[in-house]
Structure formats: C-alpha cells, structure tokens
Coordinates of C-alpha atoms in Angstrom, one line a residue:
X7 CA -15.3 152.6 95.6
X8 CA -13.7 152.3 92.0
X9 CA -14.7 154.3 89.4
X10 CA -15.6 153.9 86.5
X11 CA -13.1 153.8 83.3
X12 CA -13.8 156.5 81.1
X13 CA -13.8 155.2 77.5
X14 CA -14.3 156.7 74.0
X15 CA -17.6 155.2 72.8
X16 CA -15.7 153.8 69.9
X17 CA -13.6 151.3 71.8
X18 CA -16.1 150.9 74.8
X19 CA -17.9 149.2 71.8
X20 CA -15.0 146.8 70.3
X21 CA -15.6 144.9 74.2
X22 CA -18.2 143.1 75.8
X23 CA -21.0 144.6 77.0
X24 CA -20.3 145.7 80.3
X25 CA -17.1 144.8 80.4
X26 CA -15.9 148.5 82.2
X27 CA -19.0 148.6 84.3
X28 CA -17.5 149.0 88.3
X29 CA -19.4 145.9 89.0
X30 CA -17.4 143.5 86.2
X31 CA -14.1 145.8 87.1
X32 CA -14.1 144.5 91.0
X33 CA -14.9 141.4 90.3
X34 CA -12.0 140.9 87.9
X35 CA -9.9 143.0 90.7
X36 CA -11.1 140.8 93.3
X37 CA -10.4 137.3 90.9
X38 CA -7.0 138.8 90.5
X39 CA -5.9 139.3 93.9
X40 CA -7.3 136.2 95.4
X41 CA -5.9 133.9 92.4
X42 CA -3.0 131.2 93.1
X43 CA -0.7 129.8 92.5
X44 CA 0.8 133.2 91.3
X45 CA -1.8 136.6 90.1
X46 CA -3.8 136.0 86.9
X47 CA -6.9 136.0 85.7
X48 CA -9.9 134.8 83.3
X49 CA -12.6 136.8 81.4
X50 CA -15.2 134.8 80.4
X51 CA -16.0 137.4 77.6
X52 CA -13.5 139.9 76.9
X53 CA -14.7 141.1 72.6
X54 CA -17.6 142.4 71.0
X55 CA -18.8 138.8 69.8
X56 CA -19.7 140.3 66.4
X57 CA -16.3 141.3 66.0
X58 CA -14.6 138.7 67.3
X59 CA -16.6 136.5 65.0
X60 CA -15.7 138.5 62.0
X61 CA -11.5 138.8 63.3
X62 CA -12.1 135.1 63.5
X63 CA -13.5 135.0 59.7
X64 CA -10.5 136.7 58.5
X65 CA -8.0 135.0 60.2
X66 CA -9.4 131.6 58.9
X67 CA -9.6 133.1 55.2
X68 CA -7.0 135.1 54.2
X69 CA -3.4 134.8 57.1
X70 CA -0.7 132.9 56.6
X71 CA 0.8 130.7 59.3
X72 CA 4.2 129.4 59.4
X73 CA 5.2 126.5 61.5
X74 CA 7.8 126.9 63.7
X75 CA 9.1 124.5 66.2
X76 CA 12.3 124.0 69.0
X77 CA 12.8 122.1 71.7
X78 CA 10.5 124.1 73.9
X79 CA 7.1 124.2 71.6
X80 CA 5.5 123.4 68.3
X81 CA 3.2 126.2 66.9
X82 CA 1.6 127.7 63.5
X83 CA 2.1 131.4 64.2
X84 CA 1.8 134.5 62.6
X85 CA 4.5 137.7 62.3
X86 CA 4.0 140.5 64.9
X87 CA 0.8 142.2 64.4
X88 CA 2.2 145.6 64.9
X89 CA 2.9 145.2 60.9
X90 CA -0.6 145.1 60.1
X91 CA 0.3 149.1 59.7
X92 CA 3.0 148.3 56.6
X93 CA 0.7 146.0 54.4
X94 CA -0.7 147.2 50.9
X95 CA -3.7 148.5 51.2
X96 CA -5.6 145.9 49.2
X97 CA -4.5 143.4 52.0
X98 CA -5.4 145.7 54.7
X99 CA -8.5 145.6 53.5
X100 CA -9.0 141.9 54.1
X101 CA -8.2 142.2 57.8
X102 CA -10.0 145.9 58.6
X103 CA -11.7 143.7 61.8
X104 CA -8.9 142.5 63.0
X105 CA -7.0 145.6 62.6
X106 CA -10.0 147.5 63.9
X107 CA -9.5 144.5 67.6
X108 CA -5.4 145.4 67.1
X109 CA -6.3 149.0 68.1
X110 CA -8.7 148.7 70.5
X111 CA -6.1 145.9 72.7
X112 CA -2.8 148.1 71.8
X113 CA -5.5 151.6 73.1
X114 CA -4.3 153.6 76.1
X115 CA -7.8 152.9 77.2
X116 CA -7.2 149.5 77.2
X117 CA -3.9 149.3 78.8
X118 CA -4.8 151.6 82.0
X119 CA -7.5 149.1 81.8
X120 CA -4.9 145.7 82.4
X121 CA -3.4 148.1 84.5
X122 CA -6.0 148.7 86.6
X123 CA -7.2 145.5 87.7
X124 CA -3.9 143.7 87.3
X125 CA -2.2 146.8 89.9
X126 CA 0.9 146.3 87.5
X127 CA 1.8 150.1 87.0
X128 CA 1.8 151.7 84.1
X129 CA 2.2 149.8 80.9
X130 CA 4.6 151.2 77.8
X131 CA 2.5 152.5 74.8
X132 CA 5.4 152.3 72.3
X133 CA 6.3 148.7 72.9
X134 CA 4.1 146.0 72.9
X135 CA 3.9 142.6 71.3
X136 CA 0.8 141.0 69.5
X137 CA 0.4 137.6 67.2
X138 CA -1.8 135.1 66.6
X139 CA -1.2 131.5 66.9
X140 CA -2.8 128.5 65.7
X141 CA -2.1 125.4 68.2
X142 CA -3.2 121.7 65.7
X143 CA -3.1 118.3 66.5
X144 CA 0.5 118.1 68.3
X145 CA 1.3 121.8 68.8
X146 CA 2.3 122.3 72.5
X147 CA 4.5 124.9 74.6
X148 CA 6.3 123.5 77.2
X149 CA 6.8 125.2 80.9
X150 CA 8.7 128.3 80.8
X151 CA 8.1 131.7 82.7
X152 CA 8.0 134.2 80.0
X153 CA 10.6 136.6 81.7
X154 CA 11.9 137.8 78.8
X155 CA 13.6 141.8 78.3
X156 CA 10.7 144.4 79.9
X157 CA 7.2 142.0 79.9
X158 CA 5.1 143.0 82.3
X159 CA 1.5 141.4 81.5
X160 CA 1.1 138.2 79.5
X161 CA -2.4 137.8 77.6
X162 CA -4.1 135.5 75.3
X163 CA -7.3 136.0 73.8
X164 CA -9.2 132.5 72.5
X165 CA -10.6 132.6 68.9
X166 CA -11.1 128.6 69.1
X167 CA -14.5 127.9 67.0
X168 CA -17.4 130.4 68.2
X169 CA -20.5 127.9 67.6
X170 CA -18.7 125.0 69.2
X171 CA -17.2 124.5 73.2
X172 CA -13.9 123.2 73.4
X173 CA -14.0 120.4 74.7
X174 CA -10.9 119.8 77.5
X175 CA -10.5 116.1 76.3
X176 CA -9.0 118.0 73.3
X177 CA -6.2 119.1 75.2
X178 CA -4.8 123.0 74.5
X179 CA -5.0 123.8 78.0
X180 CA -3.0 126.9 79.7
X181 CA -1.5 125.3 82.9
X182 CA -0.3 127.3 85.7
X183 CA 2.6 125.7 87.8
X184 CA 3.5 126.5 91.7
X185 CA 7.1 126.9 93.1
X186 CA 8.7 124.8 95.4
X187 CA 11.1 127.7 96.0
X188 CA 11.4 131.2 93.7
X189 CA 12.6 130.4 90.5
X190 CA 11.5 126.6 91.0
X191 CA 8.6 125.3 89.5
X192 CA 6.5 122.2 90.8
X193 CA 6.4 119.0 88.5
X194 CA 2.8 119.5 87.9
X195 CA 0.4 122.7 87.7
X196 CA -2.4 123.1 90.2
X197 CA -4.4 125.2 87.6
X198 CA -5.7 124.1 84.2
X199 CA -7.6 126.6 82.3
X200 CA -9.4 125.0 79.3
X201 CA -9.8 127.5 76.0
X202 CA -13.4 128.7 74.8
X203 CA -14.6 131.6 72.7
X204 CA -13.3 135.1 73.6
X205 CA -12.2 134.0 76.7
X206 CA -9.2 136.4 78.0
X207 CA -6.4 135.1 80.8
X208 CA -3.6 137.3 81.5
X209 CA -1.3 137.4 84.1
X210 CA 1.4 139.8 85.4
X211 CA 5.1 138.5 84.4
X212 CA 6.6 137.2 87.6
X213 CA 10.6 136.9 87.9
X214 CA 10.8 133.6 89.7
X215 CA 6.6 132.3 89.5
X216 CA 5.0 132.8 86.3
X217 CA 5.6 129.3 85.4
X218 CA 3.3 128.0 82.5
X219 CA 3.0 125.2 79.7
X220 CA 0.1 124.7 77.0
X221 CA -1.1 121.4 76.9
X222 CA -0.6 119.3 73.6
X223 CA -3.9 119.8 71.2
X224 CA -4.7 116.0 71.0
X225 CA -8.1 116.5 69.1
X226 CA -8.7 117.6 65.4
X227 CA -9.7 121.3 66.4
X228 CA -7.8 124.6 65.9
X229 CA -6.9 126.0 69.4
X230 CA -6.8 129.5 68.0
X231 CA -5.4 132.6 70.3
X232 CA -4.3 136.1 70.0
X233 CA -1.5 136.3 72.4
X234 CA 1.1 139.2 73.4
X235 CA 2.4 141.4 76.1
X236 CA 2.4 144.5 77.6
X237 CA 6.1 146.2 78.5
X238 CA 6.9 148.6 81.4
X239 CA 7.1 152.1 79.9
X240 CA 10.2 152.6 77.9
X241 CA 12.4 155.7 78.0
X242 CA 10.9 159.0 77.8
X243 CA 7.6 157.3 78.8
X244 CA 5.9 158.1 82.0
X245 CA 6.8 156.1 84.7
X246 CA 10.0 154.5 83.3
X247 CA 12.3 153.7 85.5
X248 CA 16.1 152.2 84.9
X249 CA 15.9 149.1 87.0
X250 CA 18.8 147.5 85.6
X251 CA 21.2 147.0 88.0
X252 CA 19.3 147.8 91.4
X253 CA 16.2 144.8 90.7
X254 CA 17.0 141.9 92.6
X255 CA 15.0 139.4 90.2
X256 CA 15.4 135.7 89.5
X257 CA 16.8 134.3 86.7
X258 CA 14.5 133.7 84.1
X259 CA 14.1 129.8 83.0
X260 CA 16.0 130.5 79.7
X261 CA 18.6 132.1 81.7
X262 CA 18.7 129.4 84.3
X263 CA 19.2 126.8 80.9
X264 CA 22.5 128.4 80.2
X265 CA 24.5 129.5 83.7
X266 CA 25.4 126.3 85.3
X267 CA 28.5 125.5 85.3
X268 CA 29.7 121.1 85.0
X269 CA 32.6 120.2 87.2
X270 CA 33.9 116.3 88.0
X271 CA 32.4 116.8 91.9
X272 CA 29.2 116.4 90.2
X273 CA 29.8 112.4 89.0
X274 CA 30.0 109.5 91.1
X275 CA 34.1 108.8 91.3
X276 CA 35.2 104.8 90.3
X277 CA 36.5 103.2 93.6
X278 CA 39.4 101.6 91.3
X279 CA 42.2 103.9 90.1
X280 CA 43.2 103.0 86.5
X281 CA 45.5 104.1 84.1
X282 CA 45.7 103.2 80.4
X283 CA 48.3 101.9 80.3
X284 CA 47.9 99.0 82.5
X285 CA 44.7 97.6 80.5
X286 CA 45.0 94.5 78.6
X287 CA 42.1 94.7 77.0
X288 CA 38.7 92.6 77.8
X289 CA 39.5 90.2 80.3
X290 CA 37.7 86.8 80.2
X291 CA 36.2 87.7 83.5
X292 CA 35.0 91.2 82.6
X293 CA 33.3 89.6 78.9
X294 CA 31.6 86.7 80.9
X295 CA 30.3 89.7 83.0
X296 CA 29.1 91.2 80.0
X297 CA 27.8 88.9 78.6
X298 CA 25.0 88.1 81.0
X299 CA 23.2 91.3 79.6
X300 CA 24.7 92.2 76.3
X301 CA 24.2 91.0 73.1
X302 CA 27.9 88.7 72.6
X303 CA 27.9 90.3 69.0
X304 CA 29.3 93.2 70.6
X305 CA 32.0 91.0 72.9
X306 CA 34.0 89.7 69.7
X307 CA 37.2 91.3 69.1
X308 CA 36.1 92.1 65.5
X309 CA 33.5 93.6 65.8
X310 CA 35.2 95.6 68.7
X311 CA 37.6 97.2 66.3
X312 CA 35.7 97.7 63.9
X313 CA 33.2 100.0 66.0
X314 CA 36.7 101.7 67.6
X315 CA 37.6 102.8 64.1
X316 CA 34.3 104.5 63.4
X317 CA 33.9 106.0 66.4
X318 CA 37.6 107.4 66.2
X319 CA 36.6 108.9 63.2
X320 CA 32.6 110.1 63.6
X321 CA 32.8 110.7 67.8
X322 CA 29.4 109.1 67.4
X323 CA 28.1 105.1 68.0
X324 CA 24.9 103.7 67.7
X325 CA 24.6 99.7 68.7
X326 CA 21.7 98.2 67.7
X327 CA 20.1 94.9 69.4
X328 CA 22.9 95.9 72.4
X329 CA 20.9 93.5 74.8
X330 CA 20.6 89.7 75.0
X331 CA 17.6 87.8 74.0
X332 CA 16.7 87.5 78.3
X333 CA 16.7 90.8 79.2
X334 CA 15.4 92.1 76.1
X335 CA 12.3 89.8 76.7
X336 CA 12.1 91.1 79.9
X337 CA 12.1 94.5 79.3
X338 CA 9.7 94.5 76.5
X339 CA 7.1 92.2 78.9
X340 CA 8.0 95.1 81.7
X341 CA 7.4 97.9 79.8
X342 CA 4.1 96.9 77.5
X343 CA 3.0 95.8 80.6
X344 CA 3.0 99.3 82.0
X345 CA 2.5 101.2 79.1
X346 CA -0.9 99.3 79.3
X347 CA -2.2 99.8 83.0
X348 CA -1.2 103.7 82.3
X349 CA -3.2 103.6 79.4
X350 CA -0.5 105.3 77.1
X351 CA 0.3 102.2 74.9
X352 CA -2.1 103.2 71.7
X353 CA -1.6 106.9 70.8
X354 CA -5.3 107.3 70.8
X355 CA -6.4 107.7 74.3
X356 CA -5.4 111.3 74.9
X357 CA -3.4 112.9 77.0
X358 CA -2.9 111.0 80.3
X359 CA -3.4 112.6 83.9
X360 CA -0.5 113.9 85.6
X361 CA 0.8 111.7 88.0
X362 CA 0.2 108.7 85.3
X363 CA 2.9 106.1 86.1
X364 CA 3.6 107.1 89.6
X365 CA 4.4 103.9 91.5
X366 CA 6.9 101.3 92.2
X367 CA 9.9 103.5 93.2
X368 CA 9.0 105.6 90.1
X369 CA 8.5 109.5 90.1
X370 CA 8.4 112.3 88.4
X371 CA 11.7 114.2 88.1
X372 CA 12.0 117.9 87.0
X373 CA 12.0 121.2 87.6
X374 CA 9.6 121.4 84.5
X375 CA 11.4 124.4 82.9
X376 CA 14.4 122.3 82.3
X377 CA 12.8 118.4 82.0
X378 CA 10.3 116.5 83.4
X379 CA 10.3 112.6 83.0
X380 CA 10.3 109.5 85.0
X381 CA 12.8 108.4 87.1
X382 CA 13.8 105.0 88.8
X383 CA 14.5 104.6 92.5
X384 CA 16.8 101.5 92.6
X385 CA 16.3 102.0 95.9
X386 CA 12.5 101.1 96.4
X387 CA 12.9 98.9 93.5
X388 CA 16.0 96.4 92.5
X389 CA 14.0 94.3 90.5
X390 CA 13.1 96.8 87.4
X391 CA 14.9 95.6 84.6
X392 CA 16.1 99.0 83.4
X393 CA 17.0 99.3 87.6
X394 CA 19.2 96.5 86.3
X395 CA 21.0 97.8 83.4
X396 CA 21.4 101.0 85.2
X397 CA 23.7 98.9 87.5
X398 CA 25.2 97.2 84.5
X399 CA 26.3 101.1 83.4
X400 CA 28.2 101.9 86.6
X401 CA 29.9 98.5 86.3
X402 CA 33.5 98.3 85.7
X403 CA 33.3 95.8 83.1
X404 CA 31.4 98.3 81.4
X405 CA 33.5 100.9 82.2
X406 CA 36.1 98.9 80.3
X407 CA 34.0 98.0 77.5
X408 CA 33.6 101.4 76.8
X409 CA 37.3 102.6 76.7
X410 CA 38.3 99.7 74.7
X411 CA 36.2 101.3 71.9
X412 CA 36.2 104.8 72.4
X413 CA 39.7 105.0 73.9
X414 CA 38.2 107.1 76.5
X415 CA 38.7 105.6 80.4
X416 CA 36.1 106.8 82.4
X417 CA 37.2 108.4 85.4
X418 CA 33.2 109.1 86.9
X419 CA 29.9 108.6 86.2
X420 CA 26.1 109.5 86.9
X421 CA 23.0 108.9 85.2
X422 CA 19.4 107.3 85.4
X423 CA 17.2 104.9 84.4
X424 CA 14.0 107.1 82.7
X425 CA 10.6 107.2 81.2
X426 CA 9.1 109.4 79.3
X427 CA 5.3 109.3 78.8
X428 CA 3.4 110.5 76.1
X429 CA 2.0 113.6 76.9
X430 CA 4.0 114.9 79.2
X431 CA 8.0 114.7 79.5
X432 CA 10.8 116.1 77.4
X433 CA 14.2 117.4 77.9
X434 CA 15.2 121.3 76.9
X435 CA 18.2 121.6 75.1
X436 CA 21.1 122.0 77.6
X437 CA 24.8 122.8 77.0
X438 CA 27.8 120.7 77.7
X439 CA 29.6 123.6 80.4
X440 CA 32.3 121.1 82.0
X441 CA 34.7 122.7 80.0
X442 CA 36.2 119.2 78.0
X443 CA 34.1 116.7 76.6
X444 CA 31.9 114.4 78.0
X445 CA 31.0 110.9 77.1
X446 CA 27.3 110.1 77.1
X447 CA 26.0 106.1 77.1
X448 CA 22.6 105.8 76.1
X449 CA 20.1 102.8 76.3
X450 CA 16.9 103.9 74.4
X451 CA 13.6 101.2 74.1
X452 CA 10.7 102.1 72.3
X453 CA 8.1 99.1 71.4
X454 CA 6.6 100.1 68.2
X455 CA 9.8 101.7 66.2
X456 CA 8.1 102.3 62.9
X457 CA 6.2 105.2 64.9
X458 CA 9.1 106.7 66.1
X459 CA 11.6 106.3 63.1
X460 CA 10.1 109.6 61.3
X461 CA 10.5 112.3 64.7
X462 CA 6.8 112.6 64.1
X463 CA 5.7 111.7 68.0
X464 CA 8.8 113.6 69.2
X465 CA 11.4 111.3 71.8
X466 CA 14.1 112.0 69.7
X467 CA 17.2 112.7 70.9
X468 CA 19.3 115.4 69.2
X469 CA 22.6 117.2 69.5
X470 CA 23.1 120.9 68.4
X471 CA 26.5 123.2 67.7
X472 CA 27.1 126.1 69.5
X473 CA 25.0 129.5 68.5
X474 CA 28.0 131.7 67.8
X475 CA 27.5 135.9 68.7
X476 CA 24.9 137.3 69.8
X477 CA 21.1 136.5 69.5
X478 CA 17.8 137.1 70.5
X479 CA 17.0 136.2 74.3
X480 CA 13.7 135.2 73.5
X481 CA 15.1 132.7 71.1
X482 CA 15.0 128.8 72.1
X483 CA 17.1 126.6 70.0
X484 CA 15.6 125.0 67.1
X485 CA 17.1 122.0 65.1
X486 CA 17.6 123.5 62.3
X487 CA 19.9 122.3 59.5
X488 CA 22.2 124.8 60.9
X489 CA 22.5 123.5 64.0
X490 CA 21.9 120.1 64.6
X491 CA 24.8 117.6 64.6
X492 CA 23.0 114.3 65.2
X493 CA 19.5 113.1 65.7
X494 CA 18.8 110.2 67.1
X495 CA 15.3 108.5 66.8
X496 CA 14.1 106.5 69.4
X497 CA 14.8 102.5 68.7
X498 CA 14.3 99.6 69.3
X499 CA 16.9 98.1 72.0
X500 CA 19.6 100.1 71.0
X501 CA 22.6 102.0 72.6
X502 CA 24.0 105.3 71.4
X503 CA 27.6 106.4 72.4
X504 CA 28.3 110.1 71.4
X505 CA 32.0 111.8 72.6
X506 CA 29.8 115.7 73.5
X507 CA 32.6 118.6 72.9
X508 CA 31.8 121.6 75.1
X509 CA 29.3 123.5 74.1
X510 CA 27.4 121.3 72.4
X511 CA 23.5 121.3 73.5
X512 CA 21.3 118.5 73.5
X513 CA 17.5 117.4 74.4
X514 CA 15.0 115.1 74.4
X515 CA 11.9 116.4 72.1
X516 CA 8.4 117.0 73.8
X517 CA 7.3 113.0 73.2
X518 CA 3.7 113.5 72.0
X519 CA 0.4 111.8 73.4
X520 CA 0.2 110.1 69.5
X521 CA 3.3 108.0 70.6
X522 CA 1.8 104.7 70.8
X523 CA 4.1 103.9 74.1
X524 CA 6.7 105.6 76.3
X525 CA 10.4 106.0 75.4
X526 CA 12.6 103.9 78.2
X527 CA 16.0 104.6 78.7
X528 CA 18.9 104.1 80.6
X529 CA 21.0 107.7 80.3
X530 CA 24.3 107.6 81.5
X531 CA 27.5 111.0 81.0
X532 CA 30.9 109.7 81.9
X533 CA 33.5 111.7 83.2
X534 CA 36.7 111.7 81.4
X535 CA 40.3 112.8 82.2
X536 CA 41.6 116.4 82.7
X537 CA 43.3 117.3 80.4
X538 CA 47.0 118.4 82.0
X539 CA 48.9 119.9 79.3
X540 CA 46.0 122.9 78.6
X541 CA 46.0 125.3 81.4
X542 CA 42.8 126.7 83.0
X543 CA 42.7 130.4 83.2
X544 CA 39.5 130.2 85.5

C-alpha cells in the first residue's frame, strides 16, 4: 500500500484539499501509468483555490508580459520566476501570493511528490524552471518535444478565469501526439486536453515521445498558465548521475531541425543534359509552351532582362500576376471552392478539425515537429490545377525560363503542390545544408490579400541569416531585424524566385485560424551545378 506523504502543515495547505491523501495519490499513480500515447497526467484541482484566486489577482494587476514570437510559437510571457527572490521589496509585496504558490511548487515536498506518482527519480532542487504565460487571441506553440539540456517533468498549471469554464471552442488546447517510430511524431494528436481552473498536467520529458503543440486561442479569453520543469539532480545532488556519453537517447526535434545533411541524390535529375553554353535563349517552341500557363508579360525579351538585372544584383524575384487569365480563374474557382466546403474561408469559424481537407489525392504531410501542411498526390489527381502547375515546374521550358533570368541552369529538382489551412500548418525554419546554394521557385495564392499583406494571420514566408557562435539550445529562431533577410507575404498569384546561400534558414509562419482562407502554393528547390574549382574537404 502507498503511504502517505508527509508534509509540513504549511504547504499541505497551499494544495487542494486532499490532494496527498493515499486515495488521490493512487489514483493519480494509476492515471499516470495507464495514460497514452506517452505517460502524463491531469489534476483536476491541484491549488488552494483561495490562493490560486488571489496568484491570479496579482498576476492580472501588477506583471508585465512581453510578447515574444518565432517560427515555432507566439506567446505573452513572463521572466523566470526564480527572480521573484531579487525584486525590491515594495514589488514583492505585490506578488507575496504568488511567491507564497512559487515555494510551495519549487518545495522538496512537492517535488518527491511529482516524483512519486510520475516514478521519474529524483528531481534536482537547485535547478528548476518556472514562468507564467499568457496565450491571447492568436498565441499558439507548435509541436515540439521539450527535450531540452536536463528536463525531466514538464508542468503547467491553468490560471484561465476562475468564475468562468473554458470553453474548448476557444481553442488553447494541450495536444499530445503519438509516434509513428521513436523520434517521429504522428500528423495529428490522439489527446486534446482543454484548459480550466487550477487544472495541473504534467508529463515526464521523453527523448523520442513527448511530442506536444498548444492549440491557437481563437476566442477573446486569456488562456493563462504557470508552466516549468523539473531537472534531474545536478552535481553534488543526490542521485546525479553523468549520463552524457553512455544514454542512448533520440535526438530532440530542435536537434533533428539542424543535422540533416542536403546532397543532389535528394532531387529529381533532368533526363536532358545541358550545358550553358549551348542555349540560345527562349525558343519559339519553349515560349508557346509557356505561354499556355504564364502570364506573356513575363515571355517578352524586355521584360526578361530587365528582371535578370535585378535579380543579378538582389538574388531575390518576386513576379506578380505570373499566371494567365485561364488558369488563374481556375484556380481561384478551385480553391474558394474548397476553402468553402472545409469551412475555413471567413476567419471566424474557429479552428477547423484535424483531418479538414483530407480528400481528393490530398493529405496531410509532416512529421509535425518540422511542418505539417497539405500535400497534392498528382497521382490520385491530374486534374488539380495546382497538380498542373506543379508539372509546369518540372518542365524544361521552365527549366529554361528560369536560367535565362537567373543565369542559373538547373541541373535537378523536387518540390510540391501545398496547402496550408488555417489553424493548423506551418513550416519551422530549416537551414539550407547542401553546402552551395540552392534555387527555390515559389507559386504562392492567397484569395483575400489585404489580410495577408500585414503578417498578421501568419503564411508568410521568410528567410533568415545564419546565428553565428554559440547560443542557447532552447532558442528557436525568431525574425528579428537581426536576422531576417526577406519576408515574403502571402499574394495574390504571384511567384517568388530567391538564389538561398548555405546556411540560410527559412519557414513558413504558423498560418492562423483568423486567415480568412488557406495559403496555396506550388514550392519547388532546384538543384544547381557543383561547383568544380572549390574543393570539398568532406
């Protein structure tokens, strides 16, 4: 039988009223061991809801929240509550409750506690990490594992509005993701876990499982949380041990971001061998090819140098109106037409069940912790117009298009025809690592542009410098003045061409459920030449 956990009366009484009892402690024990689709838990009732309601009180009334967003989430957070000790006393005095709830969570009574029931071992009482964050309409954190330096247990408390239920329609949801193999999360989560008052989940860090995402708060309501970890014991603290190089543990998802490495076996090869020197130029064949899709603005020879001299000098393009009056009428009917059935087409219906849009020889591409967004079978379908243009992209006379203005031949190619619905799919920044540059081809269609124009909804598309020296792992990449080298909005009809050096990162951003339709596109990196006079040392 378990026994009992021996608190000091003083913290039994910052927690819920029975809380320790061995009755409440098997049943979370029991919850724990029997949960999928990887060990966690929820407390209905984890605070003294006297105190909680006065933390709650003083966070609303006197903390500051800073809004901080990457590619990977949007959030109004606070510093790391551990400096609550530093403040003047004056503003200590503001936040004695939520200092008083600080100490009781950071307590060794506590912590053996999360051990306990969690069977985690013991848990560091010189490291840990506490803050609170404040999720508003169109704050979201995308899938990730948190496997990150010595975590152990990941927790959130929920401080959302005491007198009022959450309502899930809301959004703000915690959702828990399978594996198709270790280190591979599923497209979509089998676990949703809406917040309410002083409700508790935590879950044990898992190298390789612990795959999670917080749904995008569609509603006006604060989705308010304390959230932290607990770190294995640190040196000179019982139990440490030095695991360093004898764990065999997967890579976490930020680490998996950053260690592929880009070679030419991964792009479709051209069956027809060129060389630069033996092109003309624009045949009359390969323009009357062309021209059955594209705008014929962009098939005069004008025009043609002229967008050859700025791209020479910026490495960047953008064509606007790049398709024909015929396919772009058909591809705005086609894709109204399904924003519509799915329901997405507004930017007032809410977030949109997963699986939305799943038909037609569309799916849903990930893993998660990298992208997720829709991708066109030409296979099951040769009649989408974006099916279409995709072919168009792996076309020679496109091929030749595109080295007539970049002065770039294309040796290979791959790409897709995508969609990504509000609510649901993104891109995480990911770095050029085929050692030259590449060029990318893009084809981007939103319906309403105006919406888009200000980044506001997200489905932008933007490029980032390398981070020089070292940094903090925890650290996703932000587009900050500092690093971004080009954003592009999503438009209206309009093709980007960008020459990406290695090393440069880009991504997709998080499009939002207030996007009032999905971003199409047709995506498309070309393989270009090795370059023979640099040796490889690899």
């Amino acid at each position: 039988m378990s026994k009992r956990v021996k608190l000091t009366t003083n913290y039994e009484k910052k927690f819920y009223d029975g809380l320790f009892d061995t009755a409440s402690i098997q049943s979370i024990e029991k919850s724990f061991k029997e949960s999928t689709p990887y060990l966690h838990c929820k407390i209905d009732h984890l605070v003294n809801d006297e105190l909680l309601k006065k933390v709650y009180k003083e966070i609303t009334s006197h903390l500051h929240f800073t809004l901080k967003e990457t590619d990977i989430y949007k959030v109004n957070q606070t510093g790391d509550l551990a400096n609550l000790d530093g403040l003047p006393e004056n503003e200590l005095k503001q936040l004695t409750h939520l200092f008083e709830l600080r100490n009781a969570i950071y307590s060794d009574e506590f912590r053996n506690f999360v051990s306990k029931v969690t069977d985690c071992g013991p848990l560091s009482g010189s490291k840990m990490d506490m803050s609170i964050n404040s999720y508003q309409e169109g704050c979201h954190l995308l899938n990730h594992d948190d496997v990150i330096g010595t975590r152990r247990v990941s927790y959130i408390l929920y401080l959302t509005e005491p007198e009022e239920d959450w309502d899930p329609k809301d959004g703000g949801a915690l959702e828990l993701y399978p594996v198709i193999k270790k280190g591979i999360p599923d497209s979509e989560p089998t676990v949703i876990i809406p917040p309410q008052w002083n409700q508790f989940v935590m879950f044990t860090v898992q190298p390789g499982h612990s795959f999670h995402s917080v749904e995008e708060v569609v509603g006006p309501r604060n989705r308010l949380s304390i959230s932290g970890w607990f770190h294995v014991p640190q040196p000179g603290e019982l139990g440490y041990k030095d695991t360093r190089e004898t764990e065999d543990k997967a890579k976490s998802s930020l680490e998996q971001l950053q260690e592929e490495v880009d070679t030419s076996e991964h792009f479709t090869q051209y069956k027809q061998l060129l060389k630069e020197e033996d092109i003309i130029g624009l045949t009359e064949d390969v323009i009357t090819e062309l021209a059955e899709w594209m705008n014929p603005h962009y098939l005069k020879l004008s025009v043609i140098e002229q967008m050859s001299e700025r791209f020479l000098d910026e490495s960047a393009l953008q064509c606007k109106e790049i398709l024909n009056k015929k396919w772009l009428n058909k591809l705005v009917e086609t894709t109204l037409q399904n924003d519509k059935k799915d329901k997405v087409d507004t930017g007032n219906d809410g977030i949109a069940p997963h699986g939305t849009g799943v038909r037609d020889g569309w799916g849903v591409q990930g893993p998660p912790h990298k992208s997720r967004f829709m991708v066109l079978d030409t296979e099951k379908n040769q009649e989408d117009i974006l099916g279409c243009l995709k072919r168009q992209f792996e076309s020679e006379s496109f091929r030749l298009w595109l080295y007539s203005i970049t002065q770039l031949l294309p040796v290979g190619y791959r790409g897709d025809a995508r969609r990504f619905r509000p609510g649901h799919d993104y891109t995480l920044a990911t770095t050029n690592t085929r050692g030259q540059g590449v060029l990318d081809a893009t084809f981007c269609h939103v319906n309403k542009p105006q919406f888009w124009s200000d980044g506001d909804v997200g489905g932008y598309e933007c490029y980032m410098a390398p981070h020089e020296g070292e940094e903090d792992p925890a650290t996703y990449k932000a587009a900050d003045e500092d690093g971004a080298l080009l954003t592009l909005p999503a438009g209206y009809n309009e093709l980007s061409l960008v020459l990406r050096d290695e090393g440069v990162m880009r991504f997709i951003k998080y499009v939002s459920a207030k996007a009032p339709g999905s971003r199409w596109d047709v995506s498309f990196e070309y393989d270009l030449p090795e370059e023979e006079d640099e040796e490889s040392n690899e």
